[in-house]
XYZ file of C-alpha atoms in Angstrom:
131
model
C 45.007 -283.741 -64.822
C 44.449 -282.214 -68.388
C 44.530 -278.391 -66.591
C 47.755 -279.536 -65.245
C 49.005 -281.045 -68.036
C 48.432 -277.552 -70.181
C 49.936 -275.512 -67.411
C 52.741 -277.395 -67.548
C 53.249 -277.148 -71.302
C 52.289 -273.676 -71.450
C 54.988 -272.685 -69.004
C 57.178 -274.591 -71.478
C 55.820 -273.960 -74.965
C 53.665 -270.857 -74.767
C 52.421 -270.666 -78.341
C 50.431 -274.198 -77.758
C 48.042 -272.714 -75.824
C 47.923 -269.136 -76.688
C 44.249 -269.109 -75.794
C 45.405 -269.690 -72.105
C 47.734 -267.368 -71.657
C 45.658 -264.897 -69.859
C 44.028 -267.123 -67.842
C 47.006 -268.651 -66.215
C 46.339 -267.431 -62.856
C 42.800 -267.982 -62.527
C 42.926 -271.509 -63.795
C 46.519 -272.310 -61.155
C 44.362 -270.906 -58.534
C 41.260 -273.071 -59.227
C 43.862 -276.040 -58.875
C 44.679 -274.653 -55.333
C 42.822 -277.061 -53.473
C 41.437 -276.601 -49.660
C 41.073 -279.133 -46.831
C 37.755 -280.182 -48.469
C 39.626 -280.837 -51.443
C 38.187 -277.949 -53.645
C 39.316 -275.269 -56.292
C 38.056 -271.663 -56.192
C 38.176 -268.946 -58.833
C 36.394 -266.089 -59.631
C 36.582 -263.631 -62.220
C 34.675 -260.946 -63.864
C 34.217 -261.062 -67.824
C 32.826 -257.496 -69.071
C 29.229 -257.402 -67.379
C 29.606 -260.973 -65.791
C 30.663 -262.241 -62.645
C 32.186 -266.073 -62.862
C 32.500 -268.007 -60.066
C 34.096 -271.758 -60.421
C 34.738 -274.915 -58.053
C 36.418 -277.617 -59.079
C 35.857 -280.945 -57.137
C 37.737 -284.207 -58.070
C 37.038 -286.963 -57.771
C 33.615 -288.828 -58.656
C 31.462 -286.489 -60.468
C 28.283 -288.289 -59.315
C 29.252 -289.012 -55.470
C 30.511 -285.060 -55.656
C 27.691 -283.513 -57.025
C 25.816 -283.937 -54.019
C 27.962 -281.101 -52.335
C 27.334 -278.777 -54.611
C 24.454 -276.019 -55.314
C 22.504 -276.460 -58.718
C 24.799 -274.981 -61.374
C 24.325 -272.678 -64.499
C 25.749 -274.995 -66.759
C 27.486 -278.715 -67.020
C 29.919 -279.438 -69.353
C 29.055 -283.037 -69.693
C 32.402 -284.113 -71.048
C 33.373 -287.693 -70.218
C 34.830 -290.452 -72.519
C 32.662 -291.365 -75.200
C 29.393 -293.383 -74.479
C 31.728 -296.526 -76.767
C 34.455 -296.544 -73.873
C 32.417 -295.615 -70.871
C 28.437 -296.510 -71.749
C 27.518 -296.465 -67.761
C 28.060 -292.441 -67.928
C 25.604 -292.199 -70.561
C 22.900 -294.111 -69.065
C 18.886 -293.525 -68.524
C 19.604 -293.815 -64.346
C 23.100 -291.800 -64.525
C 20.619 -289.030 -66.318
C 17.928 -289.366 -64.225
C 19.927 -289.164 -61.139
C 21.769 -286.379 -62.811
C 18.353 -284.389 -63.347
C 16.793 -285.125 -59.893
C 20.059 -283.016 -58.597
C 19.060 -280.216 -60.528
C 15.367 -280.296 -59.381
C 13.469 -277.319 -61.275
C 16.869 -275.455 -61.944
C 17.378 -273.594 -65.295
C 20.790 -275.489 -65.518
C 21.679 -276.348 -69.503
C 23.637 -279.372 -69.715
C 25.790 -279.623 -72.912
C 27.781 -282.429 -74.299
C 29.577 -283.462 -77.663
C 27.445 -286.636 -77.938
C 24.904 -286.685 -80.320
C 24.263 -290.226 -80.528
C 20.856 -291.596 -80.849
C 20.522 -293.755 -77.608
C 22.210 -290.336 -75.327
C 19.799 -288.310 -76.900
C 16.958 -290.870 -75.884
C 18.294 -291.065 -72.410
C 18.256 -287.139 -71.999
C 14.787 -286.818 -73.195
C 13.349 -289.583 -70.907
C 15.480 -288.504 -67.812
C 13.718 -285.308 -68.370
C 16.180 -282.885 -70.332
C 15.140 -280.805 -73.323
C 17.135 -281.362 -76.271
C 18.210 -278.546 -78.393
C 19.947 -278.203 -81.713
C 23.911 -277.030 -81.809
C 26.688 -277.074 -83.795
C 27.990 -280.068 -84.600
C 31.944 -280.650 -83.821
């Protein structure tokens, strides 16, 4: 809904986004959906080819569908509003799906009890600039 929501604006009021501009049509065309109800785009940046889905939906019921990633963009409401996310058995679960996969998982979260969580779930924890 937030994609949607900056489309929409952007169409509107194109200097809110002006980081989106030229990535209007890949992003409308990841919100084409298909009878399984999921969003394709691909995309070449310089040496790199970039391949996204985009399921809705219930990220931990969905994930099952879908091949070990590169990376996860762990990015739900804060661990305050929605603590269950956050949990030791959400990350456990979470790493079990990526088996031995070199996927990096990154979040905004750098509270102490996530950070616990991670590490005994099985995730490495590095150091990143803070937002």
């Amino acid at each position: 809904d937030g994609l949607r929501t900056a489309l929409a604006v952007l169409r509107d009021r194109p200097h809110v986004f002006p980081a989106l501009k030229p990535w209007v049509a890949l992003l409308e065309s990841l919100l084409c959906f298909d009878d399984d109800g999921i969003g394709y785009a691909r995309t070449r940046v310089g040496e790199v080819d970039i391949e996204w889905s985009l399921r809705t939906g219930d990220f931990y019921e969905r994930m099952r569908e879908t091949p070990s990633p590169d990376a996860i963009f762990y990015d739900f409401y804060s661990p305050k509003v929605c603590p269950e996310l956050w949990s030791l058995e959400r990350f456990q679960s979470l790493r079990a799906r990526i088996g031995s996969g070199r996927t990096r998982l990154f979040t905004y979260s750098s509270a102490t009890p996530v950070r616990l969580h991670l590490l005994a779930a099985g995730f490495y924890i590095g150091d990143g600039v803070s937002t």
